[in-house]
Coordinates of N, CA and C in Angstrom, one line a residue:
Chain A
X1296 N -8.7 -31.9 -90.0 CA -9.0 -30.8 -89.1 C -9.2 -29.5 -89.9
X1297 N -10.1 -28.6 -89.3 CA -10.4 -27.4 -90.0 C -9.5 -26.3 -89.4
X1298 N -9.0 -25.4 -90.3 CA -8.3 -24.2 -89.9 C -8.3 -23.1 -90.9
X1299 N -8.0 -21.9 -90.4 CA -7.9 -20.8 -91.3 C -6.6 -20.0 -91.0
X1300 N -6.1 -19.3 -91.9 CA -4.9 -18.5 -91.7 C -5.1 -17.1 -92.3
X1301 N -4.7 -16.2 -91.5 CA -4.8 -14.8 -92.0 C -3.3 -14.3 -92.0
X1302 N -2.7 -14.2 -93.1 CA -1.3 -14.0 -93.2 C -0.8 -12.5 -92.8
X1303 N -1.7 -11.6 -92.8 CA -1.4 -10.2 -92.5 C -1.9 -9.8 -91.1
X1304 N -1.0 -9.4 -90.2 CA -1.5 -8.9 -88.9 C -2.2 -7.5 -89.1
X1305 N -1.8 -6.8 -90.1 CA -2.3 -5.4 -90.2 C -2.4 -5.0 -91.7
X1306 N -3.4 -4.3 -92.1 CA -3.6 -3.8 -93.4 C -3.9 -2.3 -93.3
X1307 N -3.1 -1.5 -94.1 CA -3.3 -0.1 -94.1 C -3.8 0.4 -95.5
X1308 N -4.9 1.1 -95.5 CA -5.4 1.6 -96.8 C -5.9 3.1 -96.5
X1309 N -5.9 3.8 -97.6 CA -6.4 5.2 -97.6 C -7.9 5.2 -97.8
X1310 N -8.6 6.1 -97.2 CA -10.1 6.2 -97.4 C -10.4 6.4 -98.9
X1311 N -11.4 5.6 -99.3 CA -11.8 5.7 -100.7 C -11.1 4.7 -101.6
X1312 N -10.0 4.1 -101.2 CA -9.3 3.1 -101.9 C -9.9 1.7 -101.7
X1313 N -9.7 0.8 -102.6 CA -10.2 -0.6 -102.3 C -9.4 -1.3 -101.3
X1314 N -10.0 -2.2 -100.6 CA -9.3 -3.0 -99.5 C -9.5 -4.5 -99.7
X1315 N -8.5 -5.2 -99.3 CA -8.5 -6.7 -99.3 C -7.9 -7.2 -98.1
X1316 N -8.6 -8.1 -97.4 CA -8.1 -8.7 -96.2 C -8.0 -10.2 -96.5
X1317 N -6.9 -10.8 -96.4 CA -6.7 -12.2 -96.9 C -7.0 -13.3 -95.9
X1318 N -7.4 -14.4 -96.4 CA -7.7 -15.6 -95.6 C -7.5 -16.8 -96.5
X1319 N -6.8 -17.8 -95.9 CA -6.7 -19.1 -96.6 C -7.2 -20.1 -95.6
X1320 N -7.7 -21.2 -96.2 CA -8.4 -22.2 -95.3 C -7.8 -23.6 -95.6
X1321 N -8.0 -24.5 -94.6 CA -7.7 -25.9 -94.8 C -8.9 -26.7 -94.1
X1322 N -9.6 -27.5 -94.9 CA -10.7 -28.2 -94.4 C -10.8 -29.6 -95.0
X1323 N -11.5 -30.4 -94.3 CA -11.8 -31.7 -94.8 C -13.3 -31.7 -95.1
X1324 N -13.7 -31.9 -96.4 CA -15.0 -31.7 -96.8 C -15.3 -30.4 -97.3
X1325 N -16.6 -30.0 -97.5 CA -17.0 -28.7 -98.0 C -16.7 -27.6 -97.0
X1326 N -16.1 -26.5 -97.5 CA -15.9 -25.4 -96.5 C -17.1 -24.6 -96.3
X1327 N -17.3 -24.3 -95.0 CA -18.3 -23.3 -94.6 C -17.5 -22.1 -94.0
X1328 N -17.4 -21.0 -94.7 CA -16.5 -19.9 -94.4 C -17.3 -18.7 -94.0
X1329 N -16.7 -17.9 -93.0 CA -17.4 -16.8 -92.5 C -16.3 -15.7 -92.3
X1330 N -16.8 -14.4 -92.3 CA -16.1 -13.3 -91.9 C -16.8 -12.5 -90.8
X1331 N -16.1 -12.2 -89.8 CA -16.6 -11.4 -88.7 C -15.7 -10.2 -88.5
X1332 N -16.3 -9.1 -87.9 CA -15.6 -7.9 -87.6 C -15.8 -7.6 -86.1
X1333 N -14.7 -7.1 -85.4 CA -14.7 -6.8 -84.0 C -14.2 -5.4 -83.8
X1334 N -15.1 -4.6 -83.2 CA -14.7 -3.2 -82.8 C -14.2 -3.3 -81.3
X1335 N -13.4 -2.3 -80.9 CA -12.8 -2.3 -79.6 C -13.8 -2.6 -78.5
X1336 N -13.5 -3.5 -77.6 CA -14.3 -3.8 -76.4 C -15.7 -4.3 -76.8
X1337 N -15.8 -4.9 -78.0 CA -17.1 -5.4 -78.4 C -16.9 -6.9 -78.8
X1338 N -18.1 -7.6 -79.0 CA -18.0 -8.9 -79.5 C -17.9 -8.9 -81.0
X1339 N -18.0 -10.1 -81.6 CA -17.9 -10.2 -83.1 C -19.2 -10.0 -83.8
X1340 N -19.1 -9.3 -84.9 CA -20.3 -9.1 -85.7 C -20.2 -9.8 -87.0
X1341 N -21.2 -10.5 -87.4 CA -21.2 -11.3 -88.6 C -21.2 -10.3 -89.8
X1342 N -20.4 -10.6 -90.8 CA -20.3 -9.8 -92.1 C -20.9 -10.6 -93.2
X1343 N -20.4 -11.8 -93.4 CA -20.9 -12.6 -94.6 C -20.4 -14.1 -94.4
X1344 N -21.0 -14.9 -95.3 CA -20.6 -16.3 -95.2 C -20.7 -16.9 -96.6
X1345 N -19.9 -18.0 -96.8 CA -20.0 -18.8 -98.0 C -20.3 -20.2 -97.6
X1346 N -21.4 -20.7 -98.1 CA -21.8 -22.1 -97.9 C -21.7 -22.9 -99.2
X1347 N -22.3 -22.4 -100.2 CA -22.3 -23.0 -101.5 C -22.8 -21.9 -102.5
X1348 N -22.6 -22.2 -103.8 CA -23.1 -21.3 -104.8 C -22.1 -20.4 -105.4
X1349 N -22.5 -19.1 -105.6 CA -21.6 -18.1 -106.3 C -20.4 -17.9 -105.5
X1350 N -19.3 -17.8 -106.2 CA -18.0 -17.6 -105.6 C -17.8 -16.2 -105.0
X1351 N -18.6 -15.2 -105.5 CA -18.6 -13.9 -104.9 C -19.8 -13.7 -104.0
X1352 N -19.5 -13.5 -102.7 CA -20.5 -13.4 -101.7 C -20.6 -11.9 -101.2
X1353 N -21.8 -11.4 -101.2 CA -22.0 -10.0 -100.7 C -22.5 -10.1 -99.3
X1354 N -22.0 -9.1 -98.5 CA -22.4 -9.1 -97.1 C -22.8 -7.7 -96.6
X1355 N -22.7 -7.5 -95.3 CA -23.1 -6.3 -94.7 C -22.1 -5.2 -94.9
X1356 N -22.5 -3.9 -94.9 CA -21.7 -2.7 -94.9 C -20.9 -2.6 -96.2
X1357 N -21.3 -3.2 -97.3 CA -20.7 -3.1 -98.6 C -19.5 -4.0 -98.7
X1358 N -19.3 -4.9 -97.8 CA -18.2 -5.9 -97.9 C -18.7 -7.1 -98.8
X1359 N -17.7 -7.7 -99.4 CA -17.9 -8.9 -100.2 C -16.7 -9.8 -100.0
X1360 N -16.8 -11.0 -100.4 CA -15.7 -12.0 -100.3 C -15.7 -12.9 -101.5
X1361 N -14.5 -13.2 -101.9 CA -14.3 -14.1 -103.1 C -13.8 -15.4 -102.7
X1362 N -14.6 -16.5 -102.9 CA -14.2 -17.8 -102.6 C -13.4 -18.4 -103.8
X1363 N -12.3 -18.9 -103.6 CA -11.4 -19.5 -104.6 C -11.0 -20.9 -104.2
X1364 N -11.7 -21.9 -104.7 CA -11.4 -23.3 -104.3 C -10.0 -23.8 -104.7
X1365 N -9.5 -23.4 -105.8 CA -8.2 -23.9 -106.3 C -7.1 -23.3 -105.4
X1366 N -7.3 -22.1 -104.9 CA -6.3 -21.4 -104.1 C -6.6 -21.5 -102.6
X1367 N -7.7 -22.2 -102.3 CA -8.2 -22.4 -100.9 C -8.2 -21.0 -100.2
X1368 N -8.8 -20.0 -100.8 CA -8.8 -18.7 -100.2 C -10.2 -18.1 -100.1
X1369 N -10.3 -17.2 -99.2 CA -11.6 -16.5 -99.0 C -11.3 -15.1 -98.6
X1370 N -10.9 -14.3 -99.5 CA -10.5 -12.9 -99.2 C -11.6 -12.0 -99.1
X1371 N -11.5 -11.1 -98.1 CA -12.6 -10.1 -97.9 C -12.2 -8.8 -98.7
X1372 N -13.2 -8.2 -99.3 CA -12.9 -7.1 -100.1 C -14.0 -6.0 -99.9
X1373 N -13.6 -4.8 -100.3 CA -14.5 -3.7 -100.3 C -14.0 -2.7 -101.3
X1374 N -14.9 -2.2 -102.3 CA -14.4 -1.3 -103.3 C -13.9 0.0 -102.9
X1375 N -14.5 0.6 -101.8 CA -14.1 1.9 -101.3 C -14.1 1.9 -99.8
X1376 N -12.9 2.0 -99.2 CA -12.8 1.9 -97.7 C -13.3 3.2 -97.1
X1377 N -13.9 3.0 -95.9 CA -14.2 4.1 -95.0 C -13.4 4.1 -93.7
X1378 N -13.2 5.3 -93.2 CA -12.5 5.4 -91.9 C -13.2 4.5 -90.8
X1379 N -14.5 4.4 -90.9 CA -15.2 3.7 -89.9 C -15.1 2.2 -90.1
X1380 N -14.5 1.7 -91.2 CA -14.2 0.3 -91.4 C -13.0 -0.2 -90.5
X1381 N -12.3 0.8 -89.9 CA -11.1 0.4 -89.1 C -11.6 -0.5 -88.0
X1382 N -11.0 -1.7 -87.9 CA -11.5 -2.6 -86.9 C -10.6 -3.9 -87.0
X1383 N -10.9 -4.9 -86.3 CA -10.2 -6.2 -86.3 C -11.1 -7.2 -87.1
X1384 N -10.6 -7.8 -88.1 CA -11.4 -8.7 -88.9 C -10.9 -10.2 -88.7
X1385 N -11.9 -11.1 -88.6 CA -11.6 -12.5 -88.4 C -12.2 -13.3 -89.4
X1386 N -11.5 -14.2 -90.0 CA -12.0 -15.2 -90.9 C -12.2 -16.5 -90.0
X1387 N -13.3 -17.2 -90.4 CA -13.6 -18.4 -89.6 C -14.1 -19.5 -90.5
X1388 N -13.8 -20.8 -90.1 CA -14.4 -21.9 -90.8 C -15.2 -22.7 -89.8
X1389 N -16.4 -23.2 -90.2 CA -17.2 -23.9 -89.3 C -16.9 -25.4 -89.4
X1390 N -16.9 -26.0 -88.2 CA -16.6 -27.4 -88.1 C -17.6 -28.2 -88.9
X1391 N -17.1 -29.2 -89.6 CA -18.0 -30.1 -90.3 C -18.8 -30.9 -89.4
X1392 N -20.1 -30.7 -89.3 CA -20.9 -31.6 -88.4 C -21.4 -30.9 -87.2
X1393 N -20.7 -29.9 -86.7 CA -21.1 -29.2 -85.5 C -20.9 -27.7 -85.7
X1394 N -21.8 -27.0 -85.1 CA -21.9 -25.5 -85.2 C -20.9 -24.8 -84.3
X1395 N -19.6 -25.2 -84.5 CA -18.5 -24.5 -83.7 C -17.6 -23.9 -84.8
X1396 N -16.9 -22.9 -84.4 CA -16.0 -22.2 -85.4 C -14.6 -22.2 -85.0
X1397 N -13.7 -22.3 -86.0 CA -12.3 -22.1 -85.8 C -11.9 -20.7 -86.5
X1398 N -11.3 -19.9 -85.7 CA -11.0 -18.5 -86.1 C -9.6 -18.4 -86.5
X1399 N -9.3 -17.5 -87.4 CA -7.9 -17.0 -87.7 C -7.5 -16.1 -86.6
X1400 N -6.2 -15.6 -86.7 CA -5.6 -14.8 -85.7 C -6.0 -13.3 -85.8
X1401 N -6.7 -13.0 -86.9 CA -7.2 -11.7 -87.0 C -6.3 -10.7 -87.8
X1402 N -6.9 -9.8 -88.5 CA -6.2 -8.8 -89.2 C -6.7 -7.4 -88.8
X1403 N -5.8 -6.5 -88.4 CA -6.3 -5.2 -88.0 C -6.3 -4.3 -89.2
X1404 N -7.4 -3.8 -89.6 CA -7.5 -2.9 -90.7 C -7.5 -1.4 -90.3
X1405 N -6.6 -0.7 -90.8 CA -6.5 0.8 -90.5 C -6.8 1.5 -91.8
X1406 N -7.9 2.3 -91.8 CA -8.2 3.1 -92.9 C -7.9 4.6 -92.5
X1407 N -7.0 5.2 -93.3 CA -6.6 6.6 -92.9 C -7.3 7.6 -93.8
X1408 N -7.7 8.7 -93.2 CA -8.4 9.7 -94.0 C -7.5 10.4 -95.1
Chain B
X728 N -35.8 -7.3 -80.5 CA -35.3 -8.6 -80.5 C -33.9 -8.6 -79.8
X729 N -33.9 -9.1 -78.5 CA -32.6 -9.0 -77.8 C -31.6 -9.9 -78.4
X730 N -30.4 -9.4 -78.4 CA -29.3 -10.2 -78.9 C -28.7 -11.0 -77.7
X731 N -27.5 -11.4 -77.9 CA -26.8 -12.2 -76.9 C -26.3 -11.2 -75.8
X732 N -26.6 -11.5 -74.5 CA -26.2 -10.7 -73.4 C -25.3 -11.4 -72.5
X733 N -24.2 -10.8 -72.0 CA -23.3 -11.4 -71.1 C -23.1 -10.5 -69.9
X734 N -22.9 -11.2 -68.8 CA -22.6 -10.4 -67.5 C -21.6 -11.2 -66.7
X735 N -20.7 -10.5 -65.9 CA -20.6 -9.1 -66.0 C -19.7 -8.6 -67.2
X736 N -19.6 -7.4 -67.4 CA -18.7 -6.9 -68.5 C -17.3 -7.0 -68.2
X737 N -16.9 -6.7 -67.0 CA -15.5 -6.8 -66.5 C -15.5 -7.5 -65.2
X738 N -14.4 -8.1 -64.9 CA -14.2 -8.9 -63.7 C -12.7 -9.0 -63.3
X739 N -12.4 -8.7 -62.1 CA -11.0 -8.8 -61.7 C -10.9 -9.9 -60.6
X740 N -10.1 -10.9 -60.7 CA -9.9 -11.9 -59.7 C -8.4 -12.1 -59.5
X741 N -8.1 -12.9 -58.4 CA -6.7 -13.2 -58.1 C -6.5 -14.7 -58.4
X742 N -5.3 -15.1 -58.5 CA -4.9 -16.5 -58.8 C -5.5 -17.4 -57.7
X743 N -6.0 -18.5 -58.2 CA -6.6 -19.5 -57.3 C -8.1 -19.4 -57.0
X744 N -8.6 -18.2 -57.4 CA -10.0 -18.0 -57.1 C -10.9 -18.7 -58.2
X745 N -12.2 -18.7 -58.0 CA -13.1 -19.2 -59.0 C -14.0 -18.1 -59.5
X746 N -14.5 -18.3 -60.8 CA -15.3 -17.3 -61.4 C -16.5 -17.9 -62.1
X747 N -17.6 -17.2 -62.2 CA -18.7 -17.6 -63.0 C -19.2 -16.5 -63.9
X748 N -19.2 -16.8 -65.2 CA -19.7 -15.9 -66.2 C -21.0 -16.4 -66.7
X749 N -21.9 -15.4 -67.1 CA -23.2 -15.7 -67.5 C -23.5 -15.2 -68.9
X750 N -24.5 -15.9 -69.6 CA -24.8 -15.6 -70.9 C -26.3 -15.9 -71.2
X751 N -27.0 -15.0 -71.8 CA -28.3 -15.2 -72.3 C -28.3 -15.2 -73.8
X752 N -28.8 -16.3 -74.4 CA -28.7 -16.3 -75.9 C -29.7 -15.4 -76.6
X753 N -29.5 -15.2 -77.8 CA -30.4 -14.5 -78.7 C -31.8 -15.2 -78.6
X754 N -32.9 -14.4 -78.7 CA -34.2 -14.9 -78.7 C -34.4 -15.9 -79.8
X755 N -34.9 -17.1 -79.5 CA -35.1 -18.1 -80.5 C -33.9 -19.1 -80.7
X756 N -32.8 -18.8 -80.0 CA -31.6 -19.7 -80.1 C -31.6 -20.7 -78.9
X757 N -31.1 -21.9 -79.2 CA -31.1 -22.9 -78.2 C -29.8 -23.5 -77.9
X758 N -28.8 -23.0 -78.6 CA -27.4 -23.6 -78.4 C -26.5 -22.4 -78.0
X759 N -25.6 -22.7 -77.0 CA -24.7 -21.7 -76.6 C -23.3 -22.3 -76.6
X760 N -22.4 -21.5 -77.2 CA -21.0 -21.8 -77.3 C -20.2 -20.8 -76.5
X761 N -19.1 -21.2 -75.9 CA -18.2 -20.3 -75.2 C -16.8 -20.3 -75.9
X762 N -16.2 -19.1 -76.0 CA -14.9 -18.9 -76.6 C -14.0 -18.1 -75.7
X763 N -12.7 -18.3 -75.7 CA -11.8 -17.5 -75.0 C -10.9 -16.8 -76.0
X764 N -10.9 -15.5 -75.9 CA -10.1 -14.6 -76.8 C -9.0 -13.9 -76.0
X765 N -7.8 -14.5 -76.1 CA -6.6 -13.8 -75.4 C -6.2 -12.6 -76.2
X766 N -5.5 -11.7 -75.6 CA -5.2 -10.4 -76.2 C -4.4 -10.7 -77.5
X767 N -4.8 -10.1 -78.6 CA -4.1 -10.2 -79.9 C -4.3 -11.5 -80.6
X768 N -5.2 -12.3 -80.1 CA -5.5 -13.6 -80.8 C -7.0 -13.7 -81.2
X769 N -7.2 -14.7 -82.0 CA -8.6 -15.0 -82.4 C -9.3 -15.9 -81.3
X770 N -10.6 -15.9 -81.3 CA -11.3 -16.7 -80.3 C -11.0 -18.2 -80.4
X771 N -10.9 -18.8 -79.2 CA -10.6 -20.3 -79.2 C -11.9 -20.9 -78.6
X772 N -12.4 -22.0 -79.2 CA -13.6 -22.7 -78.8 C -13.3 -23.4 -77.5
X773 N -14.2 -23.1 -76.5 CA -14.1 -23.8 -75.2 C -15.0 -25.0 -75.1
X774 N -16.3 -24.8 -75.2 CA -17.3 -25.8 -75.3 C -18.6 -25.3 -75.8
X775 N -19.5 -26.2 -76.0 CA -20.9 -25.9 -76.5 C -21.9 -26.7 -75.7
X776 N -23.0 -26.0 -75.5 CA -24.1 -26.6 -74.7 C -25.4 -26.6 -75.6
X777 N -26.1 -27.7 -75.5 CA -27.3 -27.9 -76.2 C -28.2 -28.9 -75.4
X778 N -29.4 -28.6 -75.2 CA -30.3 -29.4 -74.4 C -29.7 -29.7 -73.1
X779 N -29.1 -28.7 -72.5 CA -28.6 -28.7 -71.1 C -27.4 -29.7 -71.0
X780 N -26.8 -30.1 -72.1 CA -25.6 -31.0 -72.0 C -24.5 -30.4 -72.8
X781 N -23.3 -30.7 -72.4 CA -22.1 -30.3 -73.1 C -22.0 -31.3 -74.3
X782 N -22.0 -30.7 -75.5 CA -22.0 -31.4 -76.7 C -20.6 -31.5 -77.4
X783 N -19.9 -30.5 -77.3 CA -18.5 -30.4 -77.9 C -17.6 -29.7 -77.0
X784 N -16.3 -30.1 -77.0 CA -15.4 -29.4 -76.1 C -14.1 -29.2 -76.9
X785 N -13.5 -28.0 -76.7 CA -12.2 -27.7 -77.2 C -11.1 -28.2 -76.3
X786 N -9.9 -27.7 -76.6 CA -8.7 -28.2 -75.9 C -8.5 -27.3 -74.6
X787 N -9.4 -27.4 -73.7 CA -9.3 -26.7 -72.4 C -9.4 -27.7 -71.2
X788 N -8.7 -27.4 -70.1 CA -8.7 -28.3 -69.0 C -10.0 -28.4 -68.3
X789 N -10.1 -29.3 -67.4 CA -11.3 -29.6 -66.6 C -11.7 -28.4 -65.7
X790 N -10.7 -27.5 -65.5 CA -11.0 -26.3 -64.6 C -12.1 -25.5 -65.3
X791 N -12.3 -25.7 -66.6 CA -13.3 -24.9 -67.3 C -14.6 -25.9 -67.3
X792 N -15.6 -25.4 -66.8 CA -16.9 -26.2 -66.8 C -18.0 -25.2 -67.1
X793 N -19.2 -25.8 -67.4 CA -20.3 -25.0 -67.8 C -21.6 -25.6 -67.4
X794 N -22.6 -24.9 -67.7 CA -24.0 -25.4 -67.4 C -24.9 -24.6 -68.4
X795 N -26.0 -25.3 -68.8 CA -27.1 -24.7 -69.5 C -28.4 -24.9 -68.8
X796 N -29.2 -23.9 -68.7 CA -30.4 -24.0 -67.9 C -31.6 -24.2 -68.9
X797 N -32.8 -24.6 -68.4 CA -33.9 -24.9 -69.2 C -34.3 -23.7 -70.1
X798 N -34.0 -22.5 -69.7 CA -34.4 -21.3 -70.6 C -33.3 -21.0 -71.6
X799 N -32.3 -21.9 -71.7 CA -31.2 -21.9 -72.7 C -30.0 -21.0 -72.3
X800 N -30.2 -20.2 -71.2 CA -29.1 -19.4 -70.7 C -28.0 -20.4 -70.2
X801 N -26.8 -19.8 -70.1 CA -25.6 -20.6 -69.8 C -24.7 -19.9 -68.8
X802 N -23.9 -20.7 -68.1 CA -22.8 -20.2 -67.3 C -21.5 -20.9 -67.7
X803 N -20.4 -20.2 -67.5 CA -19.1 -20.7 -67.7 C -18.4 -20.5 -66.3
X804 N -17.9 -21.6 -65.8 CA -17.2 -21.6 -64.5 C -15.7 -21.9 -64.7
X805 N -14.9 -21.2 -64.1 CA -13.4 -21.5 -64.2 C -12.9 -21.5 -62.7
X806 N -12.3 -22.7 -62.4 CA -11.7 -22.9 -61.0 C -10.2 -22.7 -61.0
X807 N -9.7 -22.5 -59.9 CA -8.2 -22.4 -59.7 C -7.6 -21.5 -60.8
X808 N -8.1 -20.2 -60.8 CA -7.7 -19.3 -61.9 C -6.1 -19.1 -61.9
X809 N -5.7 -19.1 -63.2 CA -4.3 -18.8 -63.5 C -4.1 -17.5 -64.2
X810 N -2.9 -16.9 -64.1 CA -2.7 -15.7 -64.8 C -3.0 -15.8 -66.3
X811 N -2.8 -16.9 -66.9 CA -3.0 -17.2 -68.3 C -4.5 -17.2 -68.6
X812 N -5.4 -17.2 -67.6 CA -6.8 -17.2 -67.9 C -7.3 -15.8 -68.2
X813 N -6.5 -14.8 -68.1 CA -6.9 -13.5 -68.4 C -7.2 -13.4 -69.9
X814 N -8.4 -13.0 -70.2 CA -8.9 -12.9 -71.6 C -10.3 -12.3 -71.7
X815 N -10.7 -12.2 -72.9 CA -12.1 -11.8 -73.1 C -12.9 -13.1 -73.4
X816 N -13.9 -13.4 -72.6 CA -14.7 -14.6 -72.8 C -16.0 -14.2 -73.5
X817 N -16.1 -14.9 -74.7 CA -17.3 -14.6 -75.6 C -18.3 -15.7 -75.5
X818 N -19.5 -15.4 -75.5 CA -20.6 -16.3 -75.6 C -21.2 -16.1 -77.0
X819 N -21.6 -17.2 -77.7 CA -22.2 -17.2 -79.0 C -23.4 -18.1 -79.0
X820 N -24.5 -17.7 -79.6 CA -25.7 -18.5 -79.6 C -26.0 -18.8 -81.1
X821 N -26.7 -19.9 -81.2 CA -27.2 -20.3 -82.6 C -28.4 -21.3 -82.4
X822 N -29.0 -21.6 -83.5 CA -30.1 -22.5 -83.5 C -29.6 -23.9 -83.9
X823 N -29.5 -24.8 -82.9 CA -29.1 -26.1 -83.2 C -27.6 -26.3 -83.3
X824 N -27.1 -27.4 -82.8 CA -25.7 -27.7 -82.8 C -25.1 -28.3 -84.1
X825 N -26.0 -28.9 -84.9 CA -25.6 -29.7 -86.0 C -25.5 -29.1 -87.3
X826 N -25.7 -29.9 -88.3 CA -25.6 -29.5 -89.7 C -26.6 -28.5 -90.1
X827 N -27.7 -28.5 -89.4 CA -28.8 -27.5 -89.8 C -28.4 -26.1 -89.4
X828 N -27.3 -26.0 -88.6 CA -26.9 -24.7 -88.1 C -26.0 -24.0 -89.1
X829 N -26.4 -23.8 -90.3 CA -25.5 -23.1 -91.3 C -25.7 -21.6 -91.1
X830 N -26.5 -21.2 -90.2 CA -26.6 -19.8 -89.9 C -25.4 -19.4 -89.0
X831 N -25.0 -18.1 -89.1 CA -23.8 -17.7 -88.3 C -24.1 -17.7 -86.8
X832 N -23.1 -17.9 -86.0 CA -23.3 -17.7 -84.6 C -23.4 -16.2 -84.3
X833 N -24.2 -15.9 -83.3 CA -24.3 -14.5 -82.8 C -23.6 -14.3 -81.5
X834 N -22.7 -13.3 -81.5 CA -21.9 -13.2 -80.3 C -22.3 -12.0 -79.4
X835 N -22.1 -12.2 -78.1 CA -22.2 -11.2 -77.1 C -21.0 -10.3 -77.1
X836 N -21.0 -9.2 -76.3 CA -19.9 -8.3 -76.2 C -18.8 -8.8 -75.3
X837 N -19.0 -9.9 -74.6 CA -18.0 -10.6 -73.8 C -17.8 -10.1 -72.4
X838 N -17.1 -10.9 -71.6 CA -16.7 -10.5 -70.3 C -15.2 -10.5 -70.3
X839 N -14.7 -9.3 -69.9 CA -13.2 -9.1 -69.8 C -12.8 -9.6 -68.4
X840 N -12.0 -10.7 -68.3 CA -11.6 -11.3 -67.1 C -10.1 -11.0 -66.9
X841 N -9.7 -10.3 -65.8 CA -8.3 -10.0 -65.5 C -8.0 -10.8 -64.2
X842 N -6.8 -11.5 -64.3 CA -6.3 -12.2 -63.1 C -5.1 -11.5 -62.6
X843 N -5.1 -11.2 -61.3 CA -3.9 -10.5 -60.7 C -3.1 -11.5 -60.0

């Protein structure tokens, strides 16, 4: 069975500092991993994905994620946080064989000026 | 290029009633998935429609049913509503249900359903 875990309910960072939002996964087969962001009263917006290839994946709005197979992790990162990055972030794994997703419980990112 | 659109945006119902939510997929997409997002939780997969048939189903009771139309739009129906059905219902579209679908799902802004 596919699953992801987001160990932190909330992450607080100061504007301009680097940020990391953690995600670990458990899959059978090759992992297809995704990060989505959700702003209040909105749907989910795609940030980036890892299917295969380089372990460092670059995505939208300056975000990137590092895939680590030995640690079964897919942490979301950004070198310099913005106040506008404050939102709810979800890690997801795609089911092997079907285009449906299993989401983590979400991490609320607070970026303070 | 229109994205995924859902209607209505908000809905208030009482226990025991029935509700229908609607979704139009992103242009060019033929597969529609529905998710339930309870407050403070991640989205949970309900089911997926492709070629007007339910292809995959999550762990939801038969009170949850759906339909896909020839133009790829979809409806989610929930019967005998319970208080626990209060949630944000998200529709996501993609191209194809299978392995070729390595592209991300595109989500609508959801329908907020409140059960009184």
